Tab-separated table of C-alpha atoms in Angstrom:
chain	number	residue	atom	x	y	z
Z	1	MET	CA	26.382	2.029	39.346
Z	2	GLU	CA	26.059	5.309	40.892
Z	3	TYR	CA	28.426	6.806	43.451
Z	4	GLN	CA	28.809	9.732	45.706
Z	5	ARG	CA	32.348	11.078	47.017
Z	6	PHE	CA	32.810	12.518	50.356
Z	7	VAL	CA	36.240	14.037	51.524
Z	8	LEU	CA	36.749	12.821	55.086
Z	9	GLY	CA	39.279	13.334	58.112
Z	10	ASP	CA	42.297	15.349	58.541
Z	11	LEU	CA	44.119	13.771	55.819
Z	12	ARG	CA	41.150	14.309	53.493
Z	13	VAL	CA	40.524	10.973	52.133
Z	14	ASN	CA	38.389	10.084	49.435
Z	15	SER	CA	35.504	7.975	50.430
Z	16	PHE	CA	33.195	6.605	48.162
Z	17	LEU	CA	29.392	5.487	48.503
Z	18	VAL	CA	28.574	3.363	45.679
Z	19	TRP	CA	25.324	1.707	45.059
Z	20	SER	CA	22.805	-0.114	42.510
Z	21	GLY	CA	19.089	-0.168	43.415
Z	22	ARG	CA	18.993	-0.244	47.149
Z	23	GLU	CA	22.171	-2.088	47.653
Z	24	ALA	CA	25.283	-0.199	48.660
Z	25	GLY	CA	28.866	-0.444	49.394
Z	26	ILE	CA	31.545	1.932	50.901
Z	27	ILE	CA	35.194	2.209	49.739
Z	28	ASP	CA	37.474	3.547	52.104
Z	29	PRO	CA	35.464	5.347	54.950
Z	30	GLY	CA	37.457	8.072	56.736
Z	31	GLU	CA	36.754	9.176	59.870
Z	32	PRO	CA	34.110	10.405	61.145
Z	33	ALA	CA	31.638	8.442	59.307
Z	34	GLY	CA	28.690	10.276	59.973
Z	35	GLU	CA	28.126	11.732	56.401
Z	36	LEU	CA	28.213	8.431	54.985
Z	37	LEU	CA	25.510	7.033	57.456
Z	38	ALA	CA	23.427	10.137	56.652
Z	39	ALA	CA	23.686	9.506	52.820
Z	40	LEU	CA	22.676	5.903	53.310
Z	41	GLU	CA	19.587	6.716	55.319
Z	42	LYS	CA	18.697	9.693	53.123
Z	43	ARG	CA	18.935	7.474	49.956
Z	44	ASP	CA	17.266	4.470	51.733
Z	45	LEU	CA	20.101	2.035	50.994
Z	46	GLN	CA	21.506	-1.189	52.625
Z	47	LEU	CA	25.036	-1.402	53.188
Z	48	LYS	CA	26.217	-4.711	51.758
Z	49	TRP	CA	29.923	-4.158	52.389
Z	50	ILE	CA	32.678	-2.248	53.487
Z	51	VAL	CA	36.144	-2.319	51.577
Z	52	ASN	CA	39.466	-0.832	52.443
Z	53	THR	CA	41.760	-0.214	49.365
Z	54	HIS	CA	44.743	-0.585	51.873
Z	55	GLY	CA	45.060	-0.625	55.370
Z	56	HIS	CA	46.499	2.821	56.465
Z	57	ALA	CA	44.666	4.753	59.158
Z	58	ASP	CA	42.946	7.269	56.906
Z	59	HIS	CA	41.232	4.749	54.733
Z	60	ILE	CA	39.976	2.664	57.852
Z	61	GLY	CA	39.049	5.274	60.301
Z	62	GLY	CA	35.248	4.930	59.790
Z	63	ASN	CA	35.143	1.048	59.725
Z	64	ALA	CA	34.207	0.495	63.346
Z	65	GLN	CA	31.542	3.557	63.197
Z	66	LEU	CA	30.083	2.013	59.984
Z	67	GLN	CA	29.924	-1.538	61.285
Z	68	ALA	CA	28.622	-0.576	64.530
Z	69	ALA	CA	25.725	1.204	62.823
Z	70	THR	CA	25.089	-1.288	59.964
Z	71	GLY	CA	26.590	-4.707	60.829
Z	72	ALA	CA	28.258	-4.663	57.516
Z	73	PRO	CA	31.228	-6.796	56.810
Z	74	ILE	CA	34.807	-5.375	56.182
Z	75	TRP	CA	36.848	-6.584	53.355
Z	76	ILE	CA	40.488	-6.148	52.542
Z	77	HIS	CA	43.437	-7.887	50.920
Z	78	LYS	CA	44.995	-10.466	53.210
Z	79	GLU	CA	48.496	-8.868	53.053
Z	80	ASP	CA	46.931	-5.488	54.565
Z	81	ARG	CA	44.396	-7.384	57.053
Z	82	PRO	CA	46.958	-7.187	59.950
Z	83	MET	CA	46.983	-3.243	59.741
Z	84	LEU	CA	43.237	-3.097	60.826
Z	85	THR	CA	43.907	-4.114	64.171
Z	86	SER	CA	47.282	-2.595	64.608
Z	87	ALA	CA	47.917	1.116	65.431
Z	88	GLU	CA	51.505	0.749	64.532
Z	89	ALA	CA	50.968	-1.169	61.358
Z	90	ASN	CA	48.206	1.076	60.012
Z	91	LEU	CA	50.469	4.151	61.093
Z	92	SER	CA	47.845	5.873	63.333
Z	93	ALA	CA	50.269	5.419	66.283
Z	94	TRP	CA	52.532	8.057	64.620
Z	95	LEU	CA	49.728	10.513	64.568
Z	96	GLY	CA	48.858	10.258	68.065
Z	97	ALA	CA	45.432	9.233	67.567
Z	98	PRO	CA	45.478	5.156	67.457
Z	99	ILE	CA	42.862	3.823	65.151
Z	100	ILE	CA	41.671	0.156	65.610
Z	101	SER	CA	39.258	-1.188	63.103
Z	102	PRO	CA	37.172	-4.437	63.532
Z	103	ASP	CA	38.847	-7.558	61.894
Z	104	ALA	CA	37.634	-8.177	58.321
Z	105	ALA	CA	35.130	-10.658	57.347
Z	106	GLY	CA	37.271	-12.195	54.852
Z	107	THR	CA	40.036	-11.044	52.282
Z	108	LEU	CA	39.944	-10.125	48.295
Z	109	GLN	CA	42.371	-11.121	45.808
Z	110	ASP	CA	42.879	-10.254	42.300
Z	111	GLY	CA	39.836	-11.084	40.142
Z	112	ASP	CA	37.368	-11.210	42.877
Z	113	THR	CA	34.118	-9.418	42.258
Z	114	LEU	CA	31.828	-7.428	44.856
Z	115	LYS	CA	27.909	-7.601	43.733
Z	116	LEU	CA	25.565	-4.458	44.101
Z	117	GLY	CA	22.225	-5.233	42.697
Z	118	GLU	CA	22.923	-6.913	39.272
Z	119	GLU	CA	26.330	-5.019	38.898
Z	120	ARG	CA	29.814	-5.971	40.090
Z	121	LEU	CA	32.937	-4.356	40.907
Z	122	THR	CA	36.119	-6.329	40.065
Z	123	ILE	CA	39.279	-6.474	42.310
Z	124	ILE	CA	42.603	-5.617	40.908
Z	125	GLU	CA	45.546	-5.952	42.881
Z	126	THR	CA	47.848	-2.887	42.960
Z	127	PRO	CA	50.512	-3.448	45.619
Z	128	GLY	CA	53.294	-0.981	46.011
Z	129	HIS	CA	51.979	1.696	48.273
Z	130	THR	CA	51.129	-1.098	50.671
Z	131	PRO	CA	51.738	-4.915	50.375
Z	132	GLY	CA	48.175	-5.520	49.689
Z	133	GLY	CA	46.741	-2.569	48.070
Z	134	ILE	CA	43.724	-3.007	45.773
Z	135	SER	CA	41.745	-1.042	43.309
Z	136	LEU	CA	38.077	-1.524	42.164
Z	137	TYR	CA	36.886	-1.679	38.633
Z	138	PHE	CA	33.624	-1.223	37.071
Z	139	PRO	CA	33.437	-0.431	33.255
Z	140	GLY	CA	34.419	3.178	32.829
Z	141	LEU	CA	35.231	3.863	36.634
Z	142	LEU	CA	38.343	2.865	38.616
Z	143	PHE	CA	38.808	3.363	42.358
Z	144	SER	CA	42.461	3.225	42.427
Z	145	GLY	CA	43.130	3.802	46.378
Z	146	ASP	CA	46.503	5.200	46.743
Z	147	ALA	CA	48.163	3.505	43.733
Z	148	LEU	CA	47.532	5.800	40.924
Z	149	PHE	CA	46.846	9.768	41.312
Z	150	ARG	CA	46.514	12.609	38.935
Z	151	GLU	CA	50.080	12.754	37.490
Z	152	SER	CA	51.429	11.001	40.515
Z	153	ILE	CA	51.670	7.690	42.133
Z	154	GLY	CA	51.195	6.634	45.798
Z	155	ARG	CA	54.062	7.022	48.348
Z	156	THR	CA	56.298	4.146	48.705
Z	157	ASP	CA	58.405	5.293	51.646
Z	158	PHE	CA	56.274	3.614	54.255
Z	159	PRO	CA	56.916	-0.016	55.531
Z	160	GLY	CA	56.124	-2.622	52.956
Z	161	GLY	CA	56.176	0.075	49.987
Z	162	SER	CA	57.739	-0.765	46.641
Z	163	ALA	CA	58.284	1.979	43.976
Z	164	SER	CA	59.374	-0.532	41.428
Z	165	LYS	CA	56.388	-2.747	42.202
Z	166	LEU	CA	53.771	-0.133	42.018
Z	167	ILE	CA	55.180	1.295	38.812
Z	168	GLN	CA	55.149	-2.012	37.379
Z	169	VAL	CA	51.605	-2.984	38.284
Z	170	ILE	CA	50.003	0.470	37.100
Z	171	LYS	CA	51.703	-0.191	33.773
Z	172	GLU	CA	50.817	-3.871	33.296
Z	173	ARG	CA	47.280	-3.834	34.854
Z	174	LEU	CA	45.682	-0.325	35.236
Z	175	PHE	CA	47.168	1.082	31.808
Z	176	GLN	CA	45.495	-1.770	30.002
Z	177	LEU	CA	42.035	-0.483	30.897
Z	178	PRO	CA	40.146	1.546	28.324
Z	179	PRO	CA	41.689	5.127	27.866
Z	180	SER	CA	38.447	6.822	28.925
Z	181	THR	CA	38.244	5.142	32.262
Z	182	LEU	CA	37.540	7.684	34.924
Z	183	VAL	CA	39.922	7.124	37.804
Z	184	TRP	CA	39.203	8.311	41.280
Z	185	PRO	CA	42.146	8.128	43.714
Z	186	GLY	CA	42.383	8.011	47.520
Z	187	HIS	CA	42.948	11.878	47.815
Z	188	GLU	CA	42.527	14.703	45.542
Z	189	THR	CA	40.914	15.019	42.294
Z	190	SER	CA	40.013	12.632	39.337
Z	191	THR	CA	41.774	11.894	36.340
Z	192	THR	CA	41.548	9.424	33.425
Z	193	ILE	CA	43.824	6.384	32.208
Z	194	GLU	CA	44.395	8.261	28.868
Z	195	HIS	CA	45.536	11.231	30.967
Z	196	GLU	CA	48.056	9.328	33.232
Z	197	ILE	CA	49.533	7.541	30.246
Z	198	ARG	CA	50.164	10.891	28.391
Z	199	PHE	CA	51.211	13.167	31.252
Z	200	ASN	CA	52.169	11.177	34.329
Z	201	PRO	CA	55.798	11.749	35.037
Z	202	TYR	CA	56.510	8.471	36.481
Z	203	PHE	CA	55.751	6.783	33.310
Z	204	GLN	CA	57.463	9.135	30.601
């Protein structure tokens, strides 16, 4: 599995192009999505799916542009699906620039897999930042959305947030992954599971 990170939008969301062979997926497309489309064309990749780790506006802003250009289906957890089509629910209304995404083709839940070529990413439910937060795991690599950050966790003061739930799921699910697993969160820099177990102040 190969990947490339793009930092997009005013809130500098980490958007990821992942691929195996000529099949590609995009995780959390920020707006505008032109850089993602250019990378697909440059690498001669076919976009098979778009996944949102949760429904906040900065992580879904590029959905419409990408789907219009490629026809790729959008996937999200069922609890966050309503956020795609509601500027109030995805918080973009508060920012004065409403974002409405096309609806999802379907929903994802814990244990589901997304295929690219002969490789697969596994869905891990990581609610707490939002009710339907998910992370995507490939051996040695975790895309954690806004659940786990370097020495921090996602905000839980938005509607539907739960600090206790987020801390619990990180301890019970993410911290059980191999310590060397590279973690790419939805914003800022990468970390590892080992580093977070040792130094994240929320778990000391």
